[in-house]
Coordinates of C-alpha atoms and ligand atoms in Angstrom, one line a residue:
Chain A
M1 CA -2.8 -12.5 -10.0
K2 CA -5.5 -12.5 -8.0
H3 CA -4.2 -11.2 -4.5
A4 CA -6.9 -11.0 -1.5
G5 CA -7.5 -8.2 0.4
G6 CA -7.6 -4.1 -0.6
Y7 CA -10.2 -1.4 0.1
I8 CA -13.5 -3.1 -1.6
A9 CA -12.6 -7.1 -1.0
D10 CA -15.2 -8.4 0.9
S11 CA -13.5 -9.8 3.9
R12 CA -16.3 -12.1 5.1
I13 CA -15.3 -16.0 5.1
R14 CA -16.6 -17.6 2.0
A15 CA -18.2 -20.9 2.3
I16 CA -15.1 -22.5 0.3
E17 CA -12.9 -21.6 3.1
W18 CA -14.1 -23.7 5.2
L19 CA -13.4 -26.6 3.0
P20 CA -9.8 -27.0 4.1
W21 CA -10.7 -27.3 7.6
A22 CA -13.6 -30.1 6.8
F23 CA -11.1 -31.9 4.8
A24 CA -8.5 -31.7 7.6
L25 CA -11.4 -33.3 10.3
L26 CA -11.9 -35.8 7.8
C27 CA -8.5 -36.8 7.2
Y28 CA -8.6 -37.3 10.9
Y29 CA -11.2 -40.0 11.1
A30 CA -10.9 -41.5 7.9
A31 CA -6.8 -41.7 8.1
P32 CA -6.0 -42.5 11.6
S33 CA -2.6 -44.2 10.2
Y34 CA -1.5 -41.4 8.5
L35 CA -2.0 -38.8 11.3
S36 CA 2.1 -38.1 11.8
L37 CA 2.3 -37.3 8.3
G38 CA -0.8 -35.3 8.7
S39 CA 0.4 -33.4 11.7
Y40 CA 4.1 -32.7 9.6
I41 CA 1.9 -31.3 6.7
L42 CA -0.1 -28.9 8.8
T43 CA 3.1 -27.6 10.2
M44 CA 4.6 -26.9 7.1
I45 CA 1.5 -25.2 6.1
L46 CA 1.7 -22.8 8.8
F47 CA 5.4 -22.2 7.7
A48 CA 4.3 -21.8 4.0
L49 CA 1.4 -19.2 5.2
S50 CA 4.5 -17.3 7.1
L51 CA 6.4 -17.0 3.8
D52 CA 3.1 -16.0 1.9
L53 CA 3.0 -13.2 4.1
I54 CA 6.5 -11.6 3.3
L55 CA 6.8 -13.2 -0.2
G56 CA 3.3 -12.9 -1.4
Y57 CA 2.3 -9.7 0.0
G58 CA 5.3 -7.6 1.0
G59 CA 7.4 -9.1 -2.0
I60 CA 10.3 -9.9 -0.2
I61 CA 12.3 -12.9 -1.6
T62 CA 14.0 -14.8 1.0
L63 CA 15.8 -18.3 1.2
G64 CA 16.4 -17.9 4.9
H65 CA 13.0 -18.7 6.5
S66 CA 14.5 -21.3 8.0
A67 CA 16.6 -19.5 10.6
Y68 CA 13.1 -18.5 12.2
F69 CA 11.6 -21.8 11.9
G70 CA 14.7 -23.4 13.6
T71 CA 14.9 -20.8 16.3
G72 CA 11.3 -21.6 17.3
A73 CA 12.1 -25.3 17.0
Y74 CA 15.2 -25.3 19.2
V75 CA 13.9 -22.9 22.1
A76 CA 10.5 -25.1 22.3
G77 CA 13.2 -28.1 22.6
I78 CA 15.3 -26.3 25.4
V79 CA 12.4 -25.0 27.2
A80 CA 11.0 -28.8 27.1
V81 CA 14.5 -29.9 28.4
R82 CA 15.3 -27.4 30.9
L83 CA 12.3 -25.6 31.9
T84 CA 9.0 -27.1 31.7
G85 CA 7.0 -29.7 29.6
E86 CA 4.0 -27.7 29.3
P87 CA 3.5 -27.3 25.3
L88 CA 1.8 -24.2 25.1
V89 CA 4.8 -22.5 27.4
G90 CA 7.2 -24.0 24.8
L91 CA 5.2 -22.7 21.9
L92 CA 4.9 -19.3 23.0
A93 CA 8.7 -19.3 23.6
G94 CA 9.4 -20.5 20.3
A95 CA 7.4 -18.1 18.5
L96 CA 8.3 -15.4 20.8
A97 CA 12.3 -15.7 20.3
A98 CA 11.6 -16.3 16.6
G99 CA 9.8 -13.3 16.3
V100 CA 12.6 -11.1 18.3
L101 CA 15.1 -12.3 15.9
G102 CA 13.0 -11.4 12.8
L103 CA 12.4 -8.1 14.5
V104 CA 16.5 -7.6 14.9
T105 CA 17.7 -9.3 11.7
G106 CA 14.8 -7.6 9.8
M107 CA 15.6 -4.0 10.8
I108 CA 19.2 -5.0 9.1
I109 CA 18.4 -6.9 6.2
L110 CA 15.2 -4.9 5.0
R111 CA 17.5 -1.7 4.5
T112 CA 18.3 -3.5 1.4
R113 CA 16.9 -5.1 -1.6
G114 CA 16.9 -7.7 -4.4
L115 CA 20.0 -9.7 -4.7
A116 CA 21.7 -8.1 -1.7
L117 CA 18.6 -9.2 0.6
L118 CA 18.7 -12.6 -0.7
M119 CA 22.3 -13.1 0.4
L120 CA 21.7 -11.5 3.7
T121 CA 18.9 -13.9 4.3
L122 CA 21.4 -16.7 3.5
A123 CA 24.0 -15.2 6.1
I124 CA 21.7 -15.1 8.9
T125 CA 20.4 -19.0 8.0
S126 CA 24.3 -20.0 8.0
V127 CA 24.8 -17.9 11.3
C128 CA 21.9 -19.7 12.9
F129 CA 23.0 -22.8 11.7
E130 CA 26.5 -22.3 12.8
V131 CA 25.5 -21.4 16.5
A132 CA 23.2 -24.5 16.8
N133 CA 25.8 -26.8 15.7
K134 CA 28.5 -25.4 18.0
A135 CA 26.7 -24.6 21.1
T136 CA 26.3 -28.7 21.7
S137 CA 25.5 -28.2 25.5
L138 CA 22.2 -26.5 24.7
T139 CA 21.2 -27.8 21.2
G140 CA 22.9 -31.4 21.2
G141 CA 24.9 -30.0 18.1
A142 CA 24.8 -32.6 15.0
D143 CA 23.2 -35.4 17.2
G144 CA 20.1 -32.9 17.8
L145 CA 17.8 -32.6 20.7
G146 CA 15.5 -35.4 21.9
G147 CA 14.8 -37.3 25.2
F148 CA 12.0 -34.7 26.4
S149 CA 9.0 -35.8 27.3
L150 CA 6.0 -33.2 27.1
L151 CA 2.9 -32.7 30.0
P152 CA -0.7 -32.8 28.6
I153 CA -1.5 -29.6 27.0
L154 CA -3.2 -27.4 29.3
G155 CA -2.9 -30.4 31.7
L156 CA -6.1 -32.1 29.8
F157 CA -4.8 -33.1 26.3
R158 CA -2.3 -35.9 26.8
F159 CA 0.0 -36.7 23.8
D160 CA -1.0 -40.2 22.7
M161 CA 1.2 -42.8 20.7
F162 CA -1.0 -42.5 17.8
G163 CA -0.6 -39.0 17.4
K164 CA -3.9 -38.2 17.4
T165 CA -3.5 -35.1 20.1
A166 CA -0.5 -33.8 18.3
Y167 CA -2.4 -33.8 15.2
L168 CA -5.4 -32.1 16.4
Y169 CA -3.0 -29.8 18.4
C170 CA -1.3 -28.6 15.2
L171 CA -4.6 -28.0 13.5
A172 CA -6.0 -25.9 16.1
I173 CA -2.7 -23.8 16.2
L174 CA -2.8 -23.6 12.4
F175 CA -6.4 -22.4 12.5
A176 CA -5.6 -19.5 14.7
S177 CA -2.7 -18.6 12.9
W178 CA -4.8 -18.7 9.4
W179 CA -7.8 -16.6 11.2
L180 CA -5.0 -14.0 12.2
V181 CA -3.1 -13.8 8.8
R182 CA -6.3 -13.6 7.0
K183 CA -7.3 -10.3 9.2
L184 CA -4.0 -8.8 8.4
V185 CA -4.4 -9.4 4.7
Y186 CA -7.9 -7.9 4.6
S187 CA -6.5 -5.2 6.9
P188 CA -5.3 -1.6 5.7
F189 CA -1.9 -2.9 7.1
G190 CA -2.3 -5.6 4.5
A191 CA -3.4 -3.4 1.9
S192 CA -0.3 -1.5 2.5
L193 CA 2.1 -4.3 1.9
T194 CA 0.2 -5.1 -1.1
G195 CA 1.0 -1.6 -2.3
V196 CA 4.8 -1.9 -1.4
R197 CA 5.0 -4.9 -3.2
E198 CA 3.2 -3.6 -6.4
N199 CA 5.3 -0.3 -6.3
N200 CA 7.7 0.4 -3.5
L201 CA 8.7 4.0 -4.9
R202 CA 5.1 5.1 -5.4
M203 CA 4.4 4.0 -1.8
H204 CA 7.4 6.2 -0.3
A205 CA 5.7 9.0 -2.3
V206 CA 2.3 9.0 -0.7
G207 CA 4.3 9.1 2.5
A208 CA 4.1 5.6 3.7
P209 CA 6.9 4.4 6.2
V210 CA 8.1 1.7 3.7
Y211 CA 10.8 0.1 5.9
Q212 CA 9.1 0.1 8.9
R213 CA 5.9 -1.7 7.3
L214 CA 8.3 -4.1 6.0
V215 CA 9.9 -4.8 9.3
A216 CA 6.4 -5.4 11.1
S217 CA 5.5 -8.0 8.3
Y218 CA 8.8 -9.7 8.8
T219 CA 8.3 -9.8 12.4
I220 CA 4.9 -11.4 12.2
S221 CA 5.9 -13.6 9.8
A222 CA 9.2 -14.8 11.7
T223 CA 7.0 -15.3 14.8
L224 CA 4.7 -17.6 12.9
A225 CA 7.7 -19.7 11.4
G226 CA 8.9 -20.2 15.1
L227 CA 5.5 -21.4 15.9
A228 CA 5.5 -23.9 13.1
G229 CA 8.9 -24.5 14.1
A230 CA 8.2 -25.0 17.8
L231 CA 5.1 -27.4 16.5
L232 CA 7.3 -29.6 14.8
T233 CA 9.8 -30.0 17.7
Q234 CA 6.6 -31.0 19.9
T235 CA 5.3 -33.1 17.7
T236 CA 7.9 -35.4 17.0
Q237 CA 9.6 -34.9 20.1
F238 CA 13.0 -34.0 18.3
V239 CA 14.7 -31.3 16.7
G240 CA 17.7 -31.4 14.3
L241 CA 20.1 -29.1 12.7
N242 CA 17.9 -30.0 9.2
A243 CA 15.4 -27.6 10.8
L244 CA 17.9 -24.5 10.0
G245 CA 19.2 -25.9 7.0
F246 CA 18.8 -24.1 3.6
Q247 CA 17.2 -27.3 2.3
L248 CA 13.8 -26.5 4.5
S249 CA 14.2 -23.0 3.1
G250 CA 14.3 -24.2 -0.4
E251 CA 11.5 -26.7 -0.1
L252 CA 9.2 -24.3 1.8
I253 CA 9.4 -21.7 -1.4
V254 CA 8.8 -24.9 -3.9
M255 CA 5.7 -25.7 -1.8
L256 CA 4.5 -22.2 -1.9
V257 CA 5.1 -21.6 -5.4
L258 CA 3.7 -24.9 -6.0
G259 CA 0.2 -23.7 -4.5
G260 CA 0.2 -20.3 -5.7
V261 CA 2.0 -17.4 -4.0
G262 CA 0.0 -14.4 -2.3
R263 CA -3.2 -16.0 -2.1
I264 CA -3.2 -17.2 1.5
Y265 CA -4.7 -21.0 0.1
G266 CA -1.7 -21.5 -2.1
A267 CA 0.1 -22.5 1.3
F268 CA -2.4 -24.8 2.2
V269 CA -2.7 -26.5 -1.4
G270 CA 1.1 -26.7 -2.0
P271 CA 2.5 -28.5 1.2
L272 CA -0.3 -30.7 1.1
V273 CA 0.3 -31.8 -2.6
Y274 CA 4.0 -31.5 -2.3
L275 CA 4.2 -33.9 0.9
V276 CA 1.6 -36.4 -0.2
L277 CA 3.3 -36.9 -3.4
Q278 CA 6.5 -37.0 -1.7
D279 CA 5.6 -39.7 0.5
Y280 CA 3.8 -41.7 -2.2
L281 CA 6.8 -41.4 -4.6
A282 CA 9.3 -42.4 -2.0
K283 CA 7.4 -45.2 -1.1
R284 CA 7.0 -46.5 -5.1
F285 CA 10.2 -44.9 -6.3
P286 CA 12.5 -44.8 -3.3
E287 CA 15.6 -43.6 -5.9
Y288 CA 13.6 -41.4 -8.0
W289 CA 11.2 -39.5 -6.2
Y290 CA 12.9 -36.4 -6.5
F291 CA 12.9 -36.5 -9.9
G292 CA 9.1 -36.3 -9.9
I293 CA 8.9 -33.2 -7.6
G294 CA 11.4 -31.6 -10.0
A295 CA 9.7 -32.3 -13.0
M296 CA 6.3 -30.9 -11.1
L297 CA 8.2 -27.8 -10.2
V298 CA 9.7 -27.2 -13.9
L299 CA 5.8 -28.0 -15.0
V300 CA 4.3 -25.3 -12.8
V301 CA 6.7 -22.5 -13.3
L302 CA 6.7 -22.8 -16.8
F303 CA 3.1 -23.1 -17.7
A304 CA 1.1 -21.8 -14.5
R305 CA 3.0 -19.0 -12.7
G306 CA -0.1 -18.8 -10.3
G307 CA 0.6 -22.4 -9.0
I308 CA -1.8 -25.2 -8.6
L309 CA -4.6 -22.5 -7.3
G310 CA -3.8 -20.1 -10.5
I311 CA -4.3 -23.2 -12.7
I312 CA -7.9 -24.0 -10.8
D313 CA -8.7 -20.0 -11.2
A314 CA -8.0 -20.0 -15.0
G315 CA -9.9 -23.5 -15.6
I316 CA -12.8 -22.0 -13.7
L317 CA -12.8 -18.6 -16.0
R318 CA -12.9 -20.5 -18.7
L319 CA -16.1 -22.9 -17.8
R320 CA -17.7 -19.3 -17.0
R321 CA -16.7 -17.7 -20.4
K322 CA -18.1 -20.9 -22.3
S323 CA -21.6 -21.3 -19.8
Chain B
M1 CA 4.2 35.7 3.6
H2 CA 6.0 32.6 3.1
A3 CA 6.4 31.3 -0.3
A4 CA 4.2 27.9 -0.4
L5 CA 7.5 26.3 -1.5
E6 CA 11.0 27.9 -2.3
T7 CA 14.2 26.9 -3.0
R8 CA 17.7 28.5 -2.3
G9 CA 20.7 28.1 -4.3
L10 CA 19.8 24.6 -5.3
C11 CA 22.4 22.5 -6.9
K12 CA 22.5 18.9 -7.9
N13 CA 25.5 17.0 -9.4
F14 CA 25.1 13.4 -11.0
G15 CA 29.3 13.0 -11.0
A16 CA 30.7 15.4 -13.3
L17 CA 27.2 16.3 -14.4
T18 CA 25.6 19.6 -13.2
V19 CA 21.9 19.1 -13.5
A20 CA 20.8 21.9 -11.3
E21 CA 22.9 25.0 -10.9
Q22 CA 22.1 27.7 -8.1
I23 CA 18.2 27.6 -8.5
D24 CA 16.7 30.2 -6.7
F25 CA 12.5 29.8 -7.4
R26 CA 9.3 30.7 -5.4
L27 CA 6.1 28.8 -5.6
E28 CA 3.5 31.1 -4.4
A29 CA 0.5 30.1 -2.6
G30 CA -2.3 28.9 -4.9
A31 CA 0.0 29.4 -7.9
R32 CA -0.5 28.5 -11.3
H33 CA 3.1 27.7 -12.1
A34 CA 4.6 26.3 -15.3
L35 CA 8.2 24.6 -15.3
I36 CA 9.4 24.4 -19.0
G37 CA 12.5 23.8 -20.9
P38 CA 14.1 21.6 -23.6
N39 CA 14.6 17.7 -22.9
G40 CA 17.3 16.9 -20.3
A41 CA 17.2 20.7 -19.0
G42 CA 16.8 19.1 -15.4
K43 CA 13.3 19.5 -14.6
T44 CA 12.4 16.1 -13.2
T45 CA 15.6 16.2 -11.2
F46 CA 14.3 19.4 -9.7
I47 CA 11.0 18.1 -8.8
N48 CA 13.0 14.9 -7.5
M49 CA 14.8 17.2 -5.1
L50 CA 11.5 19.2 -4.0
S51 CA 9.7 15.9 -3.0
G52 CA 12.8 14.4 -1.3
R53 CA 13.4 11.6 -3.6
F54 CA 17.2 12.9 -4.2
A55 CA 19.2 15.2 -2.0
P56 CA 20.5 18.3 -3.5
S57 CA 24.2 18.8 -3.6
S58 CA 23.7 22.4 -1.7
G59 CA 21.3 24.9 -1.6
Q60 CA 18.0 24.8 0.6
I61 CA 14.4 23.8 0.1
L62 CA 11.7 25.5 2.1
L63 CA 8.2 24.3 2.7
A64 CA 5.9 27.1 3.9
G65 CA 9.0 28.9 5.4
E66 CA 10.3 25.7 7.1
D67 CA 13.5 24.3 6.1
V68 CA 12.7 20.7 4.8
T69 CA 16.2 20.3 3.1
A70 CA 16.9 17.4 5.5
L71 CA 13.6 15.9 5.8
G72 CA 12.7 12.6 3.7
Q73 CA 9.8 12.0 1.5
V74 CA 7.5 10.9 4.0
A75 CA 7.8 14.1 6.1
R76 CA 7.3 16.2 3.1
V77 CA 4.2 14.5 2.3
K78 CA 3.1 15.1 5.9
R79 CA 3.6 18.7 5.4
G80 CA 1.4 18.6 2.5
L81 CA 3.7 17.9 -0.6
A82 CA 2.5 15.9 -3.0
R83 CA 3.8 14.8 -6.7
T84 CA 2.9 13.1 -9.7
F85 CA 5.5 11.2 -12.2
Q86 CA 6.3 11.7 -15.7
I87 CA 6.6 7.8 -16.3
S88 CA 3.5 6.4 -14.5
M89 CA 4.2 4.8 -11.2
L90 CA 1.2 3.2 -10.2
F91 CA 0.2 -0.3 -8.3
K92 CA -0.6 -1.6 -11.6
N93 CA -2.2 -5.2 -10.5
A94 CA -4.3 -3.4 -7.8
T95 CA -7.7 -2.0 -8.5
V96 CA -8.3 1.6 -9.5
V97 CA -9.8 2.3 -6.3
D98 CA -6.9 0.7 -4.3
N99 CA -4.7 2.6 -6.0
V100 CA -6.2 5.8 -4.6
A101 CA -7.0 4.5 -1.4
F102 CA -3.8 3.3 -0.4
A103 CA -2.6 7.2 -0.5
V104 CA -5.9 8.2 1.4
A105 CA -5.0 5.7 4.1
E106 CA -1.4 6.8 4.6
R107 CA -2.4 10.6 4.8
A108 CA -5.5 9.6 7.0
G109 CA -3.2 7.9 9.5
V110 CA -5.1 4.4 9.2
A111 CA -2.5 2.7 7.1
W112 CA -1.2 0.7 10.3
R113 CA -4.2 -0.9 11.7
M114 CA -4.3 -4.4 11.4
L115 CA -7.5 -5.8 13.0
R116 CA -10.7 -4.5 11.1
P117 CA -10.8 -5.2 7.4
A118 CA -9.8 -2.3 4.8
R119 CA -13.3 -2.3 3.6
A120 CA -14.6 -1.2 6.9
Y121 CA -13.2 2.4 6.7
R122 CA -15.7 3.6 5.2
E123 CA -14.1 7.4 5.1
V124 CA -10.9 6.0 3.3
V125 CA -13.2 4.2 0.7
D126 CA -15.9 7.0 0.2
E127 CA -13.3 9.6 -0.1
S128 CA -11.3 7.2 -2.7
M129 CA -14.6 6.8 -4.6
A130 CA -15.4 10.8 -4.7
L131 CA -12.0 11.5 -6.1
L132 CA -12.4 8.8 -8.7
E133 CA -15.9 10.5 -9.3
T134 CA -14.5 14.0 -10.0
L135 CA -11.8 12.3 -12.2
G136 CA -14.5 10.7 -14.2
L137 CA -13.2 7.1 -13.1
T138 CA -16.1 5.8 -11.2
Q139 CA -16.8 3.3 -14.1
D140 CA -13.6 2.0 -13.8
A141 CA -12.8 1.9 -9.9
R142 CA -13.1 -2.2 -9.6
L143 CA -10.7 -2.5 -12.8
R144 CA -7.1 -3.4 -12.2
V145 CA -5.3 -0.4 -13.3
A146 CA -3.2 -2.2 -15.7
E147 CA -6.6 -2.7 -17.9
L148 CA -7.1 1.1 -18.1
S149 CA -6.0 3.1 -21.2
Y150 CA -2.8 5.1 -20.9
G151 CA -4.9 8.3 -20.5
K152 CA -6.9 7.0 -17.6
Q153 CA -3.7 5.7 -16.0
R154 CA -2.5 9.1 -16.1
L155 CA -5.8 10.4 -14.3
V156 CA -5.0 7.9 -11.8
E157 CA -1.8 9.2 -11.3
I158 CA -3.1 12.4 -10.1
A159 CA -5.9 11.1 -8.3
I160 CA -3.2 9.3 -6.3
A161 CA -1.4 12.9 -5.5
L162 CA -4.8 14.3 -4.7
G163 CA -5.7 11.8 -2.1
L164 CA -3.1 13.3 -0.3
R165 CA -4.9 16.4 0.0
P166 CA -1.9 18.6 -0.9
R167 CA -1.2 22.2 -0.1
V168 CA 1.7 21.7 -2.7
L169 CA 1.0 19.7 -5.9
L170 CA 3.9 19.2 -8.3
L171 CA 2.9 17.6 -11.9
D172 CA 5.8 16.1 -13.9
E173 CA 4.2 16.2 -17.6
P174 CA 0.7 15.0 -16.7
A175 CA -0.6 14.8 -20.3
A176 CA 2.8 12.9 -21.5
G177 CA 2.0 10.3 -23.8
V178 CA -1.5 10.7 -24.0
P179 CA -3.3 11.0 -27.6
T180 CA -4.9 14.1 -27.7
S181 CA -8.4 12.8 -27.8
E182 CA -7.9 11.6 -24.1
S183 CA -6.0 14.6 -23.0
Q184 CA -8.8 16.9 -23.2
R185 CA -9.9 15.3 -20.1
I186 CA -6.9 15.8 -17.9
L187 CA -6.9 19.6 -18.8
E188 CA -10.4 19.8 -17.7
V189 CA -9.2 18.1 -14.5
L190 CA -6.2 20.4 -14.1
D191 CA -8.8 23.4 -14.6
A192 CA -10.9 22.2 -12.0
L193 CA -8.4 21.6 -9.0
P194 CA -9.1 23.5 -6.0
E195 CA -7.6 26.9 -5.9
E196 CA -5.8 27.0 -2.6
I197 CA -3.5 24.1 -3.9
A198 CA -0.4 25.8 -5.3
I199 CA 0.5 24.1 -8.5
L200 CA 4.1 23.6 -10.3
I201 CA 3.3 22.2 -13.7
I202 CA 6.0 20.4 -16.0
E203 CA 4.8 20.3 -19.5
H204 CA 6.1 20.4 -23.1
D205 CA 2.7 21.3 -24.6
M206 CA 3.0 25.2 -25.0
D207 CA -0.9 25.6 -25.4
L208 CA -1.5 24.0 -22.3
V209 CA 1.2 25.9 -20.6
F210 CA 0.0 29.3 -21.7
R211 CA -3.7 28.3 -21.0
F212 CA -3.1 27.0 -17.4
A213 CA -0.2 28.9 -15.9
T214 CA -0.3 32.5 -14.8
R215 CA 3.4 32.4 -14.1
I216 CA 6.3 30.2 -16.3
T217 CA 9.8 29.3 -15.1
V218 CA 12.2 28.6 -18.0
L219 CA 14.9 25.7 -17.2
A220 CA 17.8 25.1 -19.4
Q221 CA 20.8 23.2 -18.6
G222 CA 20.3 23.3 -15.1
K223 CA 19.6 26.9 -14.8
V224 CA 16.9 29.5 -14.5
L225 CA 17.1 31.1 -17.9
I226 CA 14.4 33.6 -17.1
A227 CA 10.9 33.6 -14.9
G228 CA 7.8 35.8 -15.4
T229 CA 4.1 36.1 -16.6
P230 CA 3.2 34.2 -19.7
A231 CA 3.3 37.5 -22.0
E232 CA 6.9 38.1 -20.9
I233 CA 7.9 34.6 -21.6
A234 CA 6.3 34.6 -25.1
A235 CA 8.1 37.9 -25.6
D236 CA 11.6 36.7 -24.6
K237 CA 14.0 36.1 -27.5
E238 CA 16.4 34.0 -25.7
V239 CA 13.2 31.6 -25.1
H240 CA 12.4 31.5 -28.5
E241 CA 15.8 30.5 -29.2
I242 CA 16.5 27.9 -27.3
Y243 CA 13.3 26.6 -26.6
L244 CA 10.4 27.7 -28.4
G245 CA 12.0 28.0 -31.6
E246 CA 13.4 24.6 -31.5
R247 CA 9.9 23.2 -30.7
H248 CA 7.9 24.9 -33.2
A249 CA 10.7 25.3 -36.0
Ligands
LIG1 N1 19.9 9.4 -11.4 C1 20.3 10.0 -12.3 N2 21.7 9.6 -12.4 C2 22.4 10.0 -13.5 N3 22.1 11.3 -14.3 C3 20.8 11.5 -14.1 C4 19.9 11.0 -13.3 N4 18.6 11.5 -13.2 C5 18.7 12.3 -14.4 N5 20.2 12.6 -14.9 C6 20.7 13.3 -15.9 O1 20.3 14.5 -15.5 C7 19.8 15.4 -16.7 C8 18.6 15.8 -16.6 O2 17.3 15.1 -16.4 P1 15.9 15.3 -16.1 O3 15.2 14.4 -16.3 O4 15.9 16.1 -14.9 O5 15.6 16.1 -17.4 P2 14.0 16.7 -17.8 O6 14.2 18.0 -17.8 O7 13.1 16.2 -16.9 O8 13.9 16.3 -19.5 P3 12.8 15.6 -20.1 O9 11.9 16.8 -20.5 O10 13.2 14.9 -21.2 O11 11.9 15.1 -19.0 C9 19.8 14.4 -17.9 O12 20.7 14.5 -18.5 C10 19.6 12.9 -17.1 O13 20.4 12.1 -18.1
LIG2 MG1 11.2 14.8 -17.1

């Protein structure tokens, strides 16, 4: 597996790393009728990126990441309903709330490992789900929270009915987050997370405060997940209980595994392929589309543990060997 | 003068099994000390207690005179205690230089840094590379550890511990499982370790033990059987019976 980062890795941005951004901008001009799907994909890429930080680097397996996504989503919605329609305030509030929740829950669950940890992540999501379900006055319960309107971003950019502003807004937030995650991954901190994933016991033996490292990465990851959740609320002007469900956590893992875990760009490729395919299959074969997704995942897990990017890596390697 | 490392009445039970019984032990500053004993004698368990991986059932551990019994691994590493593992404990999918750099970065206190790239910490990279050079691993620095021969992996095992700049180094069978063609290199490395480091080595190879150590402690069934100079140990009848005899028979 090819993980980015470490003490001899060149951290400068390579030309090919601009490709996703060029592609995203191209889509903006070339496919104006798909911008809302595009915004959703960008949001899920951000969510997958947050998971990659703890799963791909820290080696923490979680089925509860939607707890932080949902928290960000609900807080952004509540801020819009009760406080202010300024998007950046809602965004920051959502990210902050998710980060605090990540810190508190991380301190509890990261004392455990393996199956116990997995169960605890599920438990946290269930609790969050129930809270959102019961606190109807705040969250709208099963009906969800909608009917709020947002002010122009920074008073300048108004959300339009074609989703143009929303798309560029998502793109800008994703870009900033990518830049941050990339910095982290290439930093000594990121390298130490790789050490924890590769050999937790040895990391202790070289004097690394493993638990604190994991809590820190978990908090950062939760913050980014909250950011993604807040984006979803703001771009769809609605938030419902599914933002907190297990299904979303599961789908997220599927997307990341599909793209490739622990390599930053797997989080880009996975959601893109998964959601575009889902959109296509759902239109063509409304009854069977899940079958197609499932088959694809089985193939990836059986034959390409590195995901789509792993397949591409192997292909390039083979071509080089031949020439 | 305090011993570099000392235990007083150290005991360890795993349930009904007693693996360490009233171990009084001194590792002097700058010592070359070997811990020998038959399989299952409790040697690795002893090191696990010294390094803080296991808490003893009772007794005390003193590092340079300070009672560290209640301290965890991280705190002991900070105080200059490092160890290697009998069964390699490496970062298999990381590069060789990263394996060492992870340790160097922790010791240098830069492992929390988040904003500058790891590569920009020249002092960490240079120190790791210098260590690899003294172990003859310069050529392998960029390979993944999993790609190295087992003998070289054992050298990386030592390099990681040296990256912590220890004052006390605990080596658990550094040459175990290495073919003789490669174990020579490990011997050279051990001989070249800085004198001021106090070294405790667990080893089954008696040639290596008698060449390297100036003091030997024999452990059997969790108890210190005898401690003394190599000459004293070689002359001891009981040692021959329960350990040397059995091995050389
Ligand atoms: N975590 C543990 N739980 C229970 N029993 C253990 C544990 N670790 C070691 N033991 C037992 O303690 C005894 C001593 O084991 P230890 O590994 O310390 O021996 P050793 O002297 O290092 O042997 P070797 O020369 O084979 O490495 C053995 O009987 C072993 O089975
Ligand atoms: Mg042992």
